[in-house]
Tab-separated table of N, CA and C in Angstrom:
chain	number	residue	atom	x	y	z
N	1200	UNK	N	-22.714	14.685	-28.744
N	1200	UNK	CA	-23.302	15.397	-29.703
N	1200	UNK	C	-22.442	15.289	-30.969
N	1201	UNK	N	-22.909	15.059	-32.162
N	1201	UNK	CA	-22.214	15.046	-33.443
N	1201	UNK	C	-22.770	16.140	-34.320
N	1202	UNK	N	-21.947	17.048	-34.692
N	1202	UNK	CA	-22.280	18.270	-35.411
N	1202	UNK	C	-21.913	18.000	-36.960
N	1203	UNK	N	-22.958	18.271	-37.767
N	1203	UNK	CA	-22.686	18.117	-39.356
N	1203	UNK	C	-23.087	19.583	-39.868
N	1204	UNK	N	-22.079	20.273	-40.210
N	1204	UNK	CA	-22.166	21.625	-40.776
N	1204	UNK	C	-22.141	21.551	-42.186
N	1205	UNK	N	-23.076	22.227	-43.006
N	1205	UNK	CA	-22.959	22.355	-44.595
N	1205	UNK	C	-23.636	21.034	-45.229
N	1206	UNK	N	-24.498	20.193	-44.471
N	1206	UNK	CA	-24.810	18.989	-45.211
N	1206	UNK	C	-25.138	19.369	-46.790
N	1207	UNK	N	-25.673	20.357	-47.048
N	1207	UNK	CA	-25.936	20.872	-48.475
N	1207	UNK	C	-24.925	20.782	-49.283
N	1208	UNK	N	-23.579	20.944	-48.675
N	1208	UNK	CA	-22.431	21.035	-49.428
N	1208	UNK	C	-21.795	19.633	-49.951
N	1209	UNK	N	-22.307	18.594	-49.325
N	1209	UNK	CA	-21.944	17.003	-49.823
N	1209	UNK	C	-22.046	16.900	-51.067
N	1210	UNK	N	-21.178	16.292	-51.932
N	1210	UNK	CA	-21.453	15.914	-53.143
N	1210	UNK	C	-22.584	15.050	-53.549
N	1211	UNK	N	-23.557	15.786	-54.125
N	1211	UNK	CA	-24.612	14.759	-54.875
N	1211	UNK	C	-25.868	14.792	-54.103
N	1212	UNK	N	-26.915	14.886	-54.481
N	1212	UNK	CA	-28.180	14.782	-53.809
N	1212	UNK	C	-28.569	13.397	-53.033
N	1213	UNK	N	-28.003	12.319	-53.832
N	1213	UNK	CA	-28.222	10.993	-53.279
N	1213	UNK	C	-27.254	10.996	-51.851
N	1214	UNK	N	-26.087	11.472	-51.817
N	1214	UNK	CA	-25.298	11.395	-50.643
N	1214	UNK	C	-26.017	12.343	-49.559
N	1215	UNK	N	-26.335	13.299	-49.674
N	1215	UNK	CA	-26.999	14.210	-48.759
N	1215	UNK	C	-28.377	13.356	-48.090
N	1216	UNK	N	-29.101	12.702	-48.924
N	1216	UNK	CA	-30.176	12.081	-48.532
N	1216	UNK	C	-30.027	10.794	-47.785
N	1217	UNK	N	-28.656	10.112	-48.165
N	1217	UNK	CA	-28.381	9.013	-47.568
N	1217	UNK	C	-27.617	9.299	-46.016
N	1218	UNK	N	-27.105	10.392	-45.953
N	1218	UNK	CA	-26.643	10.779	-44.729
N	1218	UNK	C	-27.693	11.021	-43.780
N	1219	UNK	N	-28.789	11.584	-44.021
N	1219	UNK	CA	-30.053	11.894	-43.141
N	1219	UNK	C	-30.562	10.460	-43.039
N	1220	UNK	N	-30.757	9.628	-43.964
N	1220	UNK	CA	-31.409	7.992	-43.727
N	1220	UNK	C	-30.537	7.542	-42.760
N	1221	UNK	N	-29.330	7.448	-42.888
N	1221	UNK	CA	-28.512	6.735	-42.028
N	1221	UNK	C	-28.508	7.168	-40.576
N	1222	UNK	N	-28.700	8.436	-40.275
N	1222	UNK	CA	-28.870	9.081	-39.118
N	1222	UNK	C	-30.128	8.662	-38.379
N	1223	UNK	N	-31.323	8.476	-39.329
N	1223	UNK	CA	-32.462	7.987	-38.919
N	1223	UNK	C	-32.561	6.779	-38.324
N	1224	UNK	N	-31.914	5.956	-39.217
N	1224	UNK	CA	-31.482	4.537	-38.867
N	1224	UNK	C	-30.882	4.228	-37.490
N	1225	UNK	N	-30.092	4.965	-37.043
N	1225	UNK	CA	-29.367	4.990	-35.749
N	1225	UNK	C	-30.431	4.936	-34.541
N	1226	UNK	N	-31.617	5.733	-34.873
N	1226	UNK	CA	-32.570	5.697	-33.664
N	1226	UNK	C	-32.875	4.379	-33.119
N	1227	UNK	N	-33.095	3.392	-34.049
N	1227	UNK	CA	-33.410	2.012	-33.353
N	1227	UNK	C	-32.506	1.500	-32.480
N	1228	UNK	N	-31.267	1.902	-32.548
N	1228	UNK	CA	-30.406	1.449	-31.332
N	1228	UNK	C	-30.198	2.052	-29.919
N	1229	UNK	N	-31.004	3.229	-29.970
N	1229	UNK	CA	-31.491	3.968	-28.640
N	1229	UNK	C	-29.999	4.403	-28.090
N	1230	UNK	N	-29.222	5.029	-28.914
N	1230	UNK	CA	-27.882	5.558	-28.399
N	1230	UNK	C	-28.005	6.866	-27.890
N	1231	UNK	N	-26.965	6.937	-26.755
N	1231	UNK	CA	-27.131	8.434	-26.341
N	1231	UNK	C	-26.437	9.374	-26.973
N	1232	UNK	N	-27.065	9.764	-28.193
N	1232	UNK	CA	-26.226	10.714	-29.199
N	1232	UNK	C	-27.177	11.577	-29.834
N	1233	UNK	N	-26.956	12.916	-29.986
N	1233	UNK	CA	-27.579	13.745	-30.731
N	1233	UNK	C	-26.943	14.295	-31.777
N	1234	UNK	N	-27.699	14.537	-32.848
N	1234	UNK	CA	-27.072	15.262	-34.124
N	1234	UNK	C	-27.408	16.483	-34.074
N	1235	UNK	N	-26.588	17.571	-34.577
N	1235	UNK	CA	-26.825	18.810	-34.926
N	1235	UNK	C	-26.622	19.213	-36.431
N	1236	UNK	N	-27.550	19.451	-37.111
N	1236	UNK	CA	-27.348	19.265	-38.509
N	1236	UNK	C	-27.562	20.778	-39.059
N	1237	UNK	N	-26.619	21.537	-39.800
N	1237	UNK	CA	-26.968	22.768	-40.335
N	1237	UNK	C	-26.724	22.462	-41.806
N	1238	UNK	N	-27.834	23.196	-42.634
N	1238	UNK	CA	-27.831	23.080	-44.119
N	1238	UNK	C	-28.832	23.970	-44.615
N	1239	UNK	N	-28.654	24.524	-45.925
N	1239	UNK	CA	-29.674	25.112	-46.496
N	1239	UNK	C	-30.721	23.977	-46.982
N	1240	UNK	N	-31.906	24.685	-46.901
N	1240	UNK	CA	-33.186	23.643	-47.004
N	1240	UNK	C	-33.211	23.271	-48.386
N	1241	UNK	N	-32.246	22.448	-49.030
N	1241	UNK	CA	-32.444	21.691	-50.335
N	1241	UNK	C	-33.598	20.860	-50.341
N	1242	UNK	N	-34.397	20.799	-51.487
N	1242	UNK	CA	-35.244	19.809	-51.659
N	1242	UNK	C	-35.144	18.330	-51.024
N	1243	UNK	N	-34.054	17.911	-51.532
N	1243	UNK	CA	-33.561	16.377	-51.155
N	1243	UNK	C	-33.569	16.316	-49.932
N	1244	UNK	N	-32.876	17.390	-49.049
N	1244	UNK	CA	-32.677	17.217	-47.560
N	1244	UNK	C	-34.096	17.429	-46.953
N	1245	UNK	N	-34.805	18.194	-47.465
N	1245	UNK	CA	-36.148	18.502	-46.957
N	1245	UNK	C	-36.933	17.201	-46.933
N	1246	UNK	N	-36.812	16.528	-47.987
N	1246	UNK	CA	-37.730	15.318	-48.119
N	1246	UNK	C	-37.134	14.187	-47.239
N	1247	UNK	N	-35.787	14.031	-47.044
N	1247	UNK	CA	-35.245	13.229	-46.374
N	1247	UNK	C	-35.691	13.452	-44.794
N	1248	UNK	N	-35.723	14.697	-44.427
N	1248	UNK	CA	-36.022	14.972	-42.859
N	1248	UNK	C	-37.608	14.636	-42.718
N	1249	UNK	N	-38.504	14.590	-43.750
N	1249	UNK	CA	-39.756	14.472	-43.652
N	1249	UNK	C	-40.084	12.988	-43.054
N	1250	UNK	N	-39.155	11.970	-43.075
N	1250	UNK	CA	-39.312	10.710	-42.656
N	1250	UNK	C	-38.812	10.491	-41.266
N	1251	UNK	N	-38.313	11.653	-40.609
N	1251	UNK	CA	-38.353	11.672	-39.219
N	1251	UNK	C	-39.389	11.795	-38.334
N	1252	UNK	N	-39.498	11.157	-37.382
N	1252	UNK	CA	-40.549	11.391	-36.379
N	1252	UNK	C	-40.725	12.879	-35.920
N	1253	UNK	N	-41.838	13.466	-35.883
N	1253	UNK	CA	-41.764	14.850	-35.423
N	1253	UNK	C	-41.233	15.018	-33.892
N	1254	UNK	N	-41.268	13.899	-33.038
N	1254	UNK	CA	-40.896	14.062	-31.690
N	1254	UNK	C	-39.174	14.086	-31.713
N	1255	UNK	N	-38.683	13.671	-32.852
N	1255	UNK	CA	-37.245	13.400	-32.941
N	1255	UNK	C	-36.611	14.497	-33.618
N	1256	UNK	N	-37.339	15.535	-33.988
N	1256	UNK	CA	-36.672	16.723	-34.737
N	1256	UNK	C	-37.125	17.999	-34.274
N	1257	UNK	N	-36.170	18.736	-34.298
N	1257	UNK	CA	-36.341	20.249	-34.015
N	1257	UNK	C	-35.748	21.128	-35.032
N	1258	UNK	N	-36.807	21.795	-35.872
N	1258	UNK	CA	-36.149	22.708	-36.954
N	1258	UNK	C	-36.164	24.030	-36.372
N	1259	UNK	N	-34.961	24.577	-36.706
N	1259	UNK	CA	-34.661	25.898	-36.108
N	1259	UNK	C	-34.169	26.704	-37.410
N	1260	UNK	N	-35.125	27.485	-38.069
N	1260	UNK	CA	-34.681	28.259	-39.270
N	1260	UNK	C	-34.001	29.367	-38.577
N	1261	UNK	N	-32.828	29.747	-39.433
N	1261	UNK	CA	-31.981	30.894	-39.137
N	1261	UNK	C	-32.311	31.876	-39.991
N	1262	UNK	N	-33.360	32.427	-39.847
N	1262	UNK	CA	-33.930	33.814	-40.504
N	1262	UNK	C	-33.985	34.975	-39.742
N	1263	UNK	N	-34.685	35.851	-40.149
N	1263	UNK	CA	-34.680	37.133	-39.253
N	1263	UNK	C	-35.748	36.968	-37.992
N	1264	UNK	N	-36.367	35.896	-37.929
N	1264	UNK	CA	-37.387	35.708	-36.959
N	1264	UNK	C	-36.754	35.636	-35.520
N	1265	UNK	N	-35.388	35.209	-35.458
N	1265	UNK	CA	-34.867	35.243	-34.219
N	1265	UNK	C	-33.901	36.479	-33.874
N	1266	UNK	N	-34.175	37.552	-34.528
N	1266	UNK	CA	-33.457	38.719	-34.479
N	1266	UNK	C	-32.057	38.765	-34.125
N	1267	UNK	N	-31.321	38.161	-35.356
N	1267	UNK	CA	-29.890	38.013	-35.091
N	1267	UNK	C	-29.188	39.439	-35.045
N	1268	UNK	N	-29.938	40.359	-35.885
N	1268	UNK	CA	-29.123	41.933	-35.721
N	1268	UNK	C	-29.013	42.435	-34.209
N	1269	UNK	N	-29.948	42.356	-33.416
N	1269	UNK	CA	-29.915	42.607	-32.092
N	1269	UNK	C	-28.792	42.073	-31.459
N	1270	UNK	N	-28.413	40.581	-31.580
N	1270	UNK	CA	-27.377	40.033	-30.953
N	1270	UNK	C	-26.074	40.434	-31.301
N	1271	UNK	N	-26.081	40.596	-32.842
N	1271	UNK	CA	-24.731	40.937	-33.525
N	1271	UNK	C	-24.419	42.414	-33.129
N	1272	UNK	N	-25.415	43.140	-32.918
N	1272	UNK	CA	-25.229	44.663	-32.302
N	1272	UNK	C	-24.512	44.576	-31.129
N	1273	UNK	N	-24.960	43.753	-30.105
N	1273	UNK	CA	-24.434	43.617	-28.683
N	1273	UNK	C	-23.061	43.154	-28.710
N	1274	UNK	N	-22.984	42.128	-29.600
N	1274	UNK	CA	-21.618	41.374	-29.686
N	1274	UNK	C	-20.452	42.480	-30.242
N	1275	UNK	N	-20.947	43.190	-31.176
N	1275	UNK	CA	-19.867	44.107	-31.794
N	1275	UNK	C	-19.536	45.156	-30.791
N	1276	UNK	N	-20.618	45.858	-30.135
N	1276	UNK	CA	-20.503	46.944	-29.243
N	1276	UNK	C	-19.653	46.424	-28.081
N	1277	UNK	N	-19.917	45.165	-27.481
N	1277	UNK	CA	-18.946	44.844	-26.289
N	1277	UNK	C	-17.610	44.416	-26.829
N	1278	UNK	N	-17.470	43.764	-28.071
N	1278	UNK	CA	-16.080	43.578	-28.455
N	1278	UNK	C	-15.342	44.698	-28.838
N	1279	UNK	N	-15.893	45.970	-29.247
N	1279	UNK	CA	-15.254	47.084	-29.675
N	1279	UNK	C	-14.598	47.775	-28.176
N	1280	UNK	N	-15.630	47.528	-27.198
N	1280	UNK	CA	-15.279	48.108	-25.984
N	1280	UNK	C	-14.177	47.497	-25.254
N	1281	UNK	N	-14.056	46.076	-25.469
N	1281	UNK	CA	-12.922	45.330	-24.877
N	1281	UNK	C	-11.581	45.600	-25.622
N	1282	UNK	N	-11.702	45.925	-26.956
N	1282	UNK	CA	-10.501	46.115	-27.839
N	1282	UNK	C	-10.028	47.504	-27.408
N	1283	UNK	N	-11.066	48.479	-27.157
N	1283	UNK	CA	-10.639	49.995	-26.667
N	1283	UNK	C	-9.990	49.835	-25.297
N	1284	UNK	N	-10.345	49.121	-24.406
N	1284	UNK	CA	-9.829	49.095	-23.118
N	1284	UNK	C	-8.506	48.336	-23.096
N	1285	UNK	N	-8.328	47.221	-24.010
N	1285	UNK	CA	-7.092	46.819	-23.887
N	1285	UNK	C	-6.015	47.620	-24.555
N	1286	UNK	N	-6.465	48.490	-25.426
N	1286	UNK	CA	-5.333	49.514	-26.041
N	1286	UNK	C	-5.137	50.618	-24.919
N	1287	UNK	N	-6.168	50.985	-24.088
N	1287	UNK	CA	-5.722	51.849	-22.913
N	1287	UNK	C	-4.860	51.322	-21.969
N	1288	UNK	N	-5.239	50.073	-21.499
N	1288	UNK	CA	-4.328	49.443	-20.747
N	1288	UNK	C	-2.986	49.084	-21.138
N	1289	UNK	N	-2.863	48.866	-22.468
N	1289	UNK	CA	-1.527	48.741	-22.828
N	1289	UNK	C	-0.685	50.042	-23.031
N	1290	UNK	N	-1.529	51.229	-22.543
N	1290	UNK	CA	-0.589	52.537	-22.655
N	1290	UNK	C	-0.761	53.153	-24.147
N	1291	UNK	N	-1.553	52.627	-24.863
N	1291	UNK	CA	-1.639	53.423	-26.213
N	1291	UNK	C	-2.528	54.449	-26.088
N	1292	UNK	N	-2.176	55.607	-26.943
N	1292	UNK	CA	-3.091	56.831	-26.861
N	1292	UNK	C	-4.301	56.537	-27.582
N	1293	UNK	N	-5.494	56.870	-26.907
N	1293	UNK	CA	-6.787	56.685	-27.687
N	1293	UNK	C	-6.844	57.437	-29.050
N	1294	UNK	N	-7.339	56.852	-30.025
N	1294	UNK	CA	-7.539	57.353	-31.213
N	1294	UNK	C	-8.794	57.968	-31.397
N	1295	UNK	N	-9.703	57.890	-30.582
N	1295	UNK	CA	-10.925	58.379	-30.591
N	1295	UNK	C	-11.613	58.337	-29.153
N	1296	UNK	N	-12.728	59.144	-28.784
N	1296	UNK	CA	-13.397	58.967	-27.612
N	1296	UNK	C	-14.464	57.792	-27.742
N	1297	UNK	N	-14.988	57.360	-26.675
N	1297	UNK	CA	-16.028	56.354	-26.603
N	1297	UNK	C	-17.159	57.010	-26.918
N	1298	UNK	N	-18.166	56.441	-27.419
N	1298	UNK	CA	-18.118	55.235	-28.108
N	1298	UNK	C	-17.538	55.198	-29.355
N	1299	UNK	N	-16.511	53.991	-29.205
N	1299	UNK	CA	-15.863	53.889	-30.485
N	1299	UNK	C	-16.088	52.387	-30.974
N	1300	UNK	N	-16.320	52.141	-32.264
N	1300	UNK	CA	-16.673	53.079	-33.184
N	1300	UNK	C	-17.838	53.863	-33.074
N	1301	UNK	N	-18.309	54.626	-34.008
N	1301	UNK	CA	-19.498	55.576	-33.554
N	1301	UNK	C	-20.746	54.605	-33.637
N	1302	UNK	N	-21.937	54.714	-33.235
N	1302	UNK	CA	-23.212	53.953	-33.270
N	1302	UNK	C	-23.411	53.756	-34.860
N	1303	UNK	N	-23.264	54.718	-35.666
N	1303	UNK	CA	-23.640	54.802	-36.803
N	1303	UNK	C	-22.866	53.764	-37.714
N	1304	UNK	N	-21.575	53.695	-37.445
N	1304	UNK	CA	-20.497	52.578	-37.968
N	1304	UNK	C	-20.999	51.289	-37.566
N	1305	UNK	N	-21.135	51.046	-36.225
N	1305	UNK	CA	-21.766	49.694	-35.744
N	1305	UNK	C	-22.908	49.297	-36.399
N	1306	UNK	N	-24.015	50.258	-36.634
N	1306	UNK	CA	-25.103	49.904	-37.557
N	1306	UNK	C	-24.938	49.521	-38.781
N	1307	UNK	N	-23.648	50.050	-39.371
N	1307	UNK	CA	-23.383	49.635	-40.817
N	1307	UNK	C	-22.781	48.135	-40.731
N	1308	UNK	N	-22.043	47.796	-39.789
N	1308	UNK	CA	-21.388	46.722	-39.561
N	1308	UNK	C	-22.480	45.503	-39.497
N	1309	UNK	N	-23.592	45.848	-38.654
N	1309	UNK	CA	-24.622	44.948	-38.403
N	1309	UNK	C	-25.402	44.849	-39.744
N	1310	UNK	N	-25.615	45.813	-40.334
N	1310	UNK	CA	-26.370	45.656	-41.751
N	1310	UNK	C	-25.334	44.623	-42.829
N	1311	UNK	N	-23.920	44.978	-42.821
N	1311	UNK	CA	-23.198	44.164	-43.643
N	1311	UNK	C	-23.135	42.611	-43.201
N	1312	UNK	N	-23.559	42.352	-41.852
N	1312	UNK	CA	-23.568	40.971	-41.544
N	1312	UNK	C	-24.499	40.343	-42.053
N	1313	UNK	N	-25.651	40.667	-42.426
N	1313	UNK	CA	-26.827	40.219	-42.988
N	1313	UNK	C	-27.354	39.001	-42.156
N	1314	UNK	N	-27.180	39.180	-40.730
N	1314	UNK	CA	-27.772	38.154	-39.871
N	1314	UNK	C	-26.818	36.938	-39.522
N	1315	UNK	N	-25.545	37.145	-39.933
N	1315	UNK	CA	-24.682	36.103	-39.675
N	1315	UNK	C	-23.346	36.639	-38.678
N	1316	UNK	N	-23.389	35.601	-37.794
N	1316	UNK	CA	-22.214	36.180	-36.779
N	1316	UNK	C	-20.961	36.021	-37.481
N	1317	UNK	N	-20.643	35.293	-38.450
N	1317	UNK	CA	-19.267	34.884	-38.803
N	1317	UNK	C	-18.822	36.348	-39.554
N	1318	UNK	N	-19.516	37.005	-40.020
N	1318	UNK	CA	-19.186	38.464	-40.396
N	1318	UNK	C	-18.495	39.330	-39.365
N	1319	UNK	N	-19.401	39.449	-38.443
N	1319	UNK	CA	-19.180	40.216	-37.190
N	1319	UNK	C	-17.928	40.016	-36.468
N	1320	UNK	N	-17.715	38.471	-36.340
N	1320	UNK	CA	-16.589	37.885	-35.787
N	1320	UNK	C	-15.326	37.949	-36.527
N	1321	UNK	N	-15.523	37.999	-37.949
N	1321	UNK	CA	-14.161	38.250	-38.726
N	1321	UNK	C	-13.804	39.691	-38.775
N	1322	UNK	N	-14.684	40.855	-38.612
N	1322	UNK	CA	-14.422	42.213	-38.492
N	1322	UNK	C	-13.776	42.267	-36.943
N	1323	UNK	N	-14.100	41.694	-35.952
N	1323	UNK	CA	-13.333	41.958	-34.883
N	1323	UNK	C	-12.071	41.297	-34.909
N	1324	UNK	N	-11.940	40.087	-35.448
N	1324	UNK	CA	-10.751	39.381	-35.474
N	1324	UNK	C	-9.423	40.338	-36.322
N	1325	UNK	N	-10.133	41.116	-37.096
N	1325	UNK	CA	-8.903	41.952	-37.877
N	1325	UNK	C	-8.998	43.278	-37.444
N	1326	UNK	N	-9.673	43.663	-36.258
N	1326	UNK	CA	-9.409	45.134	-35.850
N	1326	UNK	C	-8.055	45.219	-34.998
């Protein structure tokens, strides 16, 4: 598996399109390789992907249809419980009762994440 993250951030439209065309050209070699490409749907990238056979391409839009807020909420609740438990096991006096933080605070963090796990993961990293 080859992962290309942020294809839309490559310099120039021609470079972005050329990368997609090169990957499509590899198909004729029947290599046991998969590509995972993440990108904003810029016009040049969308056009380049239009030349892919439908059987070779799975498009997975990362929008609200996948309900990321539910998963992010679950992640935050579990991670805060883990952090709380680690503090208890280390003999630190609890600063609050469970649930910590409050459900309202977790909801605010979920809203601020705007569907992106990186925000929630960053919050947890610095708690």
